[in-house]
XYZ file of C-alpha atoms in Angstrom:
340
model
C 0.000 0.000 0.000
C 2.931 2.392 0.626
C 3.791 1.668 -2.638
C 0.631 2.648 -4.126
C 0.652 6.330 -1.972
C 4.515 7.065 -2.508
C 3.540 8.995 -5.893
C 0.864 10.803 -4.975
C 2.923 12.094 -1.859
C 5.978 12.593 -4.604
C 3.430 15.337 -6.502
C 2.119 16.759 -3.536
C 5.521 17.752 -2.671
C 6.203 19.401 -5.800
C 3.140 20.742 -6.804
C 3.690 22.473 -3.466
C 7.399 23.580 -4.060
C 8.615 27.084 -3.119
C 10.714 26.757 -7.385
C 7.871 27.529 -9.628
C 9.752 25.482 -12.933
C 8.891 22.517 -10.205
C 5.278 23.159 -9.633
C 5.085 23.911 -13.612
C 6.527 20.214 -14.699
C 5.106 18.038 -12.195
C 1.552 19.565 -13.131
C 2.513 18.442 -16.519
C 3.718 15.059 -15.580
C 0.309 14.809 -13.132
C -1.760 15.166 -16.402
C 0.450 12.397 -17.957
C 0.368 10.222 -14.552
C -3.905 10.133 -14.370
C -4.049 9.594 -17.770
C -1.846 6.703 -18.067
C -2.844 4.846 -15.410
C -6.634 5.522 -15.479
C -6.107 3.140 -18.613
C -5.470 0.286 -16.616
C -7.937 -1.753 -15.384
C -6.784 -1.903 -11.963
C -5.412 1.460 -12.060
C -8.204 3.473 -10.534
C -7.340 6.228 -8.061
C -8.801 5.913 -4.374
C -10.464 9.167 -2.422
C -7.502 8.768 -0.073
C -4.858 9.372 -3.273
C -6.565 12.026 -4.909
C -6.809 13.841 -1.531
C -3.244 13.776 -0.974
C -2.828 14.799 -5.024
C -5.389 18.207 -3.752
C -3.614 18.915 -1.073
C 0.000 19.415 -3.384
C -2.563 21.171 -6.531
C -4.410 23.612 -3.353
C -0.754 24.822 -2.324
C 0.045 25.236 -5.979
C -2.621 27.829 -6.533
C -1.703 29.637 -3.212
C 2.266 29.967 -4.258
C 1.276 31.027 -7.687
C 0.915 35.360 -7.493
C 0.229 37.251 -10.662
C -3.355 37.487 -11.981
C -2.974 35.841 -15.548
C -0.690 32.672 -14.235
C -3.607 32.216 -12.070
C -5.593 32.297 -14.555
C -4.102 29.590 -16.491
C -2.887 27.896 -13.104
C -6.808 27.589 -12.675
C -7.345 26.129 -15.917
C -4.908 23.480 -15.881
C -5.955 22.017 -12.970
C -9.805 21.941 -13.671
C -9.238 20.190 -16.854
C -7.305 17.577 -15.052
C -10.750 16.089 -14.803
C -10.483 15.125 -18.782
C -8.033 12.893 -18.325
C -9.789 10.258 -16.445
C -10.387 7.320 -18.458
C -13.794 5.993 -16.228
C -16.495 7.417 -15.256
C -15.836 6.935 -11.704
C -12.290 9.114 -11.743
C -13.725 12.496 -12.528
C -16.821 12.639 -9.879
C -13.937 11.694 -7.305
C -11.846 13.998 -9.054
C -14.508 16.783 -8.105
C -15.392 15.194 -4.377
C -11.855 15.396 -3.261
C -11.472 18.955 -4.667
C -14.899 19.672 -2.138
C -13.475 18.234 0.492
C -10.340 19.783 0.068
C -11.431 23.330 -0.115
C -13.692 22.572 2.748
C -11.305 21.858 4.904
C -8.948 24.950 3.619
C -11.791 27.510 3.346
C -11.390 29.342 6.465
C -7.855 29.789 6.104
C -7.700 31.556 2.730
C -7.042 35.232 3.439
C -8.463 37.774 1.637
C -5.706 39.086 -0.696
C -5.955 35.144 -1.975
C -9.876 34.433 -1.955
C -10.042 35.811 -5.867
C -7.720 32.936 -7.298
C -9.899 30.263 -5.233
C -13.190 32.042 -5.966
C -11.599 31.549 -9.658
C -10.424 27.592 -9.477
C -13.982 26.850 -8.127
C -15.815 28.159 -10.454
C -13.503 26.652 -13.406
C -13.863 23.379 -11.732
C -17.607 23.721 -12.353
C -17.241 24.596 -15.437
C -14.980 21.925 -16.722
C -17.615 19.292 -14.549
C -20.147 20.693 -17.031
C -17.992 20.259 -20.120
C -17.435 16.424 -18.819
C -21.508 15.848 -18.430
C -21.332 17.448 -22.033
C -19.227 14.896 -23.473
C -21.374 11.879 -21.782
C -24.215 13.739 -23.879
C -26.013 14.490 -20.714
C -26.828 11.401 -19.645
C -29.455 11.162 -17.023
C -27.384 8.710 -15.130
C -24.328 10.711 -14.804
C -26.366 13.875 -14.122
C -28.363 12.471 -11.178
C -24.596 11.004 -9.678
C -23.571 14.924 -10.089
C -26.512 16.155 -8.331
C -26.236 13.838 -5.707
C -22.740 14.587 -4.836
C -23.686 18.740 -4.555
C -26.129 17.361 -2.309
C -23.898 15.365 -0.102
C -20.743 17.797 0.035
C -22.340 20.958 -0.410
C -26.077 21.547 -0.008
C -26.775 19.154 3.311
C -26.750 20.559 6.572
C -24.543 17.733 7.115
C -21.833 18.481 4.553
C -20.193 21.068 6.857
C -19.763 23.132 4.282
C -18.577 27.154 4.940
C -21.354 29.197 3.922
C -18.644 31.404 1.705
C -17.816 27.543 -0.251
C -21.784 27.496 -0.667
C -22.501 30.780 -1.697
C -20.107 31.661 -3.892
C -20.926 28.043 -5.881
C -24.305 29.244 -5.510
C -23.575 32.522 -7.568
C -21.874 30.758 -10.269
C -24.356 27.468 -10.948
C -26.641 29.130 -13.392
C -24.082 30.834 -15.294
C -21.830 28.033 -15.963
C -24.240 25.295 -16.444
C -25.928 27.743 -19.370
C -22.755 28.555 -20.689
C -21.920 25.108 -21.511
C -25.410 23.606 -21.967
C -27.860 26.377 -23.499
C -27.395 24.893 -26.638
C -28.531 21.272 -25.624
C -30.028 20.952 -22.566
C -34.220 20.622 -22.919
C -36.750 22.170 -20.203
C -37.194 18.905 -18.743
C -33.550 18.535 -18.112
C -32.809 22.051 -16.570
C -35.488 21.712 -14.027
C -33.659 18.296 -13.262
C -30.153 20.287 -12.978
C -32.572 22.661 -10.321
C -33.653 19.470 -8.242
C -31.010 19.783 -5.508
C -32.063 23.263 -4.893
C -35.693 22.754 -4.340
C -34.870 19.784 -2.316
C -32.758 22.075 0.069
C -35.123 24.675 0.128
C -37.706 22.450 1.339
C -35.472 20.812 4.135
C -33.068 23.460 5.251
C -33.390 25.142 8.484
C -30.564 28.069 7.587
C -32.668 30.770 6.625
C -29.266 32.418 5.043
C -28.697 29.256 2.970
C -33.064 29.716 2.062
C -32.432 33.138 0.887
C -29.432 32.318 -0.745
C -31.077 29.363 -2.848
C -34.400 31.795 -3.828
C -31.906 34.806 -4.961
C -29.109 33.194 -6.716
C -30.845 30.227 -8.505
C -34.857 30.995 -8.850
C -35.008 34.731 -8.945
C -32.079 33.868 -11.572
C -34.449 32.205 -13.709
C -37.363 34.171 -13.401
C -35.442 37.118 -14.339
C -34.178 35.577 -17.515
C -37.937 34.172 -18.292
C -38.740 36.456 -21.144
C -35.222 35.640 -22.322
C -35.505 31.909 -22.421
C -38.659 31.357 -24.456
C -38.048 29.034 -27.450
C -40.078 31.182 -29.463
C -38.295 34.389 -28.726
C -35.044 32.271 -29.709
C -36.115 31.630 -32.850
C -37.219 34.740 -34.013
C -33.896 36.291 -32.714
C -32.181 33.691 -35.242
C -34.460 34.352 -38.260
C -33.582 38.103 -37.465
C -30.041 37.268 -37.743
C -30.304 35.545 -40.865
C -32.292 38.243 -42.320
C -29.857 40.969 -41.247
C -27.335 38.983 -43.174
C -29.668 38.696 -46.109
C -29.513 42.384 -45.992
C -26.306 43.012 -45.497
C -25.494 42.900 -49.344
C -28.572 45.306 -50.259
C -27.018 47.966 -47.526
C -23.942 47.774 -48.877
C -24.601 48.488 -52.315
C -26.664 51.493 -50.512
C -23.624 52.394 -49.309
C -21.924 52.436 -52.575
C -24.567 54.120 -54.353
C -24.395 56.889 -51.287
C -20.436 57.061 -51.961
C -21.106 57.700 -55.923
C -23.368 60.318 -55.329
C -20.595 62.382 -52.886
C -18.227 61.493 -55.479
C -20.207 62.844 -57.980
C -21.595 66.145 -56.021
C -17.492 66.644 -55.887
C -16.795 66.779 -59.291
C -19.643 68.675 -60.738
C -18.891 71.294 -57.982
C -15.109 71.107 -59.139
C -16.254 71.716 -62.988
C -17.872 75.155 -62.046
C -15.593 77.981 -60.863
C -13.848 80.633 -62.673
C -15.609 82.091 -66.009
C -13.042 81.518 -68.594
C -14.425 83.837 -71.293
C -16.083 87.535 -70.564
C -14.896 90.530 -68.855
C -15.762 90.590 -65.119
C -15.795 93.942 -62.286
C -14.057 94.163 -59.225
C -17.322 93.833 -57.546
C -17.868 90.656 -59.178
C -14.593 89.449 -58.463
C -14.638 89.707 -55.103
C -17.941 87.958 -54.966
C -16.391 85.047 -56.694
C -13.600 84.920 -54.497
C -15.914 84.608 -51.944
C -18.494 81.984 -53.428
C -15.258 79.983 -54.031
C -14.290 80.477 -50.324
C -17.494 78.809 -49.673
C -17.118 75.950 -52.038
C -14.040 74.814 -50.831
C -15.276 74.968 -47.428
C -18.183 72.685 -48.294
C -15.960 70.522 -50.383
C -13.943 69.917 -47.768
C -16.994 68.932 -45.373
C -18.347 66.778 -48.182
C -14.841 65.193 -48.383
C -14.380 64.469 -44.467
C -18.210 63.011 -44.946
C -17.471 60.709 -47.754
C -14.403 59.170 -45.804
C -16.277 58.744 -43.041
C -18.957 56.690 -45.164
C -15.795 54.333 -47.213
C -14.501 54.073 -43.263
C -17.021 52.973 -41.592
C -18.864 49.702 -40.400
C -22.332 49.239 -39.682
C -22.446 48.885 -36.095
C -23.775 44.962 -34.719
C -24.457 43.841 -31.245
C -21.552 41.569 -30.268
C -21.841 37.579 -30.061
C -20.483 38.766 -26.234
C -22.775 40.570 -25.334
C -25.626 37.539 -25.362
C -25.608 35.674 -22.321
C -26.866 32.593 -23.033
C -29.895 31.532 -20.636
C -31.686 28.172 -19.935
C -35.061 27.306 -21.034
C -37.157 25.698 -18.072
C -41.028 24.464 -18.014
C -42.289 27.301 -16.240
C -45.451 25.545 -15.644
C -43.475 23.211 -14.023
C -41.348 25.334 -11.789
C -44.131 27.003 -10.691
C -45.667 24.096 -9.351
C -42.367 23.170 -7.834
C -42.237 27.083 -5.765
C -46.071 26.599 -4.870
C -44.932 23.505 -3.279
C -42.423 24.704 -1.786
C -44.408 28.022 -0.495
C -47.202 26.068 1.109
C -45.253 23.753 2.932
């Protein structure tokens, strides 16, 4: 059995190193470790090893300073959970990564929180992507579920109420992010189940509140947002505006033609070439030609203005994808909950 633990010990101790070029290559020879022997059949990881590999990756995060190696500190670690072979190594992937930060939570200090805040919710987020690649399957979804329950939601979990809230804050967003696309009304109100469950047990009115603000206020909010039918009217819109995009710009070009144009003709007319002229009319001239170039040069600055700009489009970014829900449903679920 010492056998067995020596390696995970081995990373801990590096992961954890004061050298950063350690910490850097044995999170690169981790990835390699789980996903060689995850292949084997009797290679499986226990809780007690993957604890022991947390404890070196939690001490990694806290040595690392400097927002955007955090960043990608964060992300390396929370796609470890790819690189299990079975099903079973990524949900105890994610447990021992609960327990871990459960048992570390209260000793974060403040200046650190953000990176943590950070590696929690890419660990969700990656979790997501992994129920995304077993196409959702209801199986795998309910084990999920039921593992929030045990290790977060439960008054028994001991879980810190930051741990809970903060996870709380990010659910919605990540699970849309990843699943908008795919996951049906029937399925989000299953990804909800946990939280009505709580709601209906829990005796921390903080934890109550917490629930009703972050996850069902969340979705009534973004109601009018999720209807299918809005959806696909927003999509035919976008398809039309790209139907039109051709007709505006040959608008465009016609517009540009018809400056170019206005230019020239006011170019032809100027000075008389034959005739006798006063000094009266001279100066008028001078004047009217004052004014021309004035207004060519307005018409000018306005026609590269038209060749230099873009028609202005709402950004892909600025869409936040929501989650569709039975809302017949859900409210039957709140009534329930409300009159009990």
């Amino acid at each position: 059995m010492a056998s067995l633990q020596e390696p995970e010990i081995q990373f801990a101790q590096k992961l954890a190193s004061n050298e950063k070029p350690i910490r850097t290559k044995a999170i690169k020879k981790l990835r390699k470790y789980i996903n060689v022997r995850s292949q084997k059949a009797t290679g499986g990881f226990t809780g007690d090893e993957l604890l022991k590999l947390w404890k070196g990756l939690f001490y990694c995060l806290w040595m690392q300073d400097k927002p955007l190696l955090q960043e990608e500190l964060s992300h390396q670690i929370s796609t470890l959970i790819h690189s299990f072979h079975d099903i079973d190594g990524p949900f105890l992937y994610l447990e021992s990564f609960l327990q871990t930060f459960k048992r570390e939570w209260t000793g974060i200090d403040r200046l650190r929180m953000d990176k943590f805040f950070q590696l929690v919710r890419f660990m969700f987020r990656q979790t997501f992507e992994m129920l995304k690649k077993k196409n959702w399957e209801s199986s795998v979804v309910a084990r999920f579920l039921e593992l929030l329950m045990t290790q977060l939601l439960q008054s028994s979990s001991a879980a810190p109420s930051g741990l809970q809230f903060h996870f709380l804050d990010l659910y919605m967003t990540e699970l849309a992010a990843v699943g908008s696309a795919e996951l049906t009304a029937d399925q989000n109100l299953m990804f909800i189940e946990p939280f009505c469950r709580t709601a209906d047990k829990t005796k921390d009115r903080t934890l109550f509140r917490a629930i009703c603000n972050s996850i069902f206020s969340t979705i009534i909010d973004q109601a009018p947002f999720a209807i299918e039918d809005l959806m696909k009217e927003l999509k035919a819109a976008e398809d039309s505006d790209s139907d039109s995009g051709q007709a505006s710009e040959e608008d465009d070009e016609d517009q540009i033609k018809e400056k170019t144009s206005k230019l020239l003709s006011k170019k032809r007319t100027g000075k008389q070439i034959n005739g006798s002229r006063s000094k009266a009319e001279e100066d008028d001239e001078e004047e009217h030609e004052e004014e021309e170039e004035e207004e060519e040069d307005e018409d000018e600055d306005e026609l590269l203005h038209l060749e230099e700009s873009d028609t202005e489009l709402p950004c892909d970014d600025d869409i936040v994808p929501v989650l569709q829900f039975d809302y017949v449903g859900l409210a039957d679920k709140l009534f329930e909950l409300a009159s009990r």
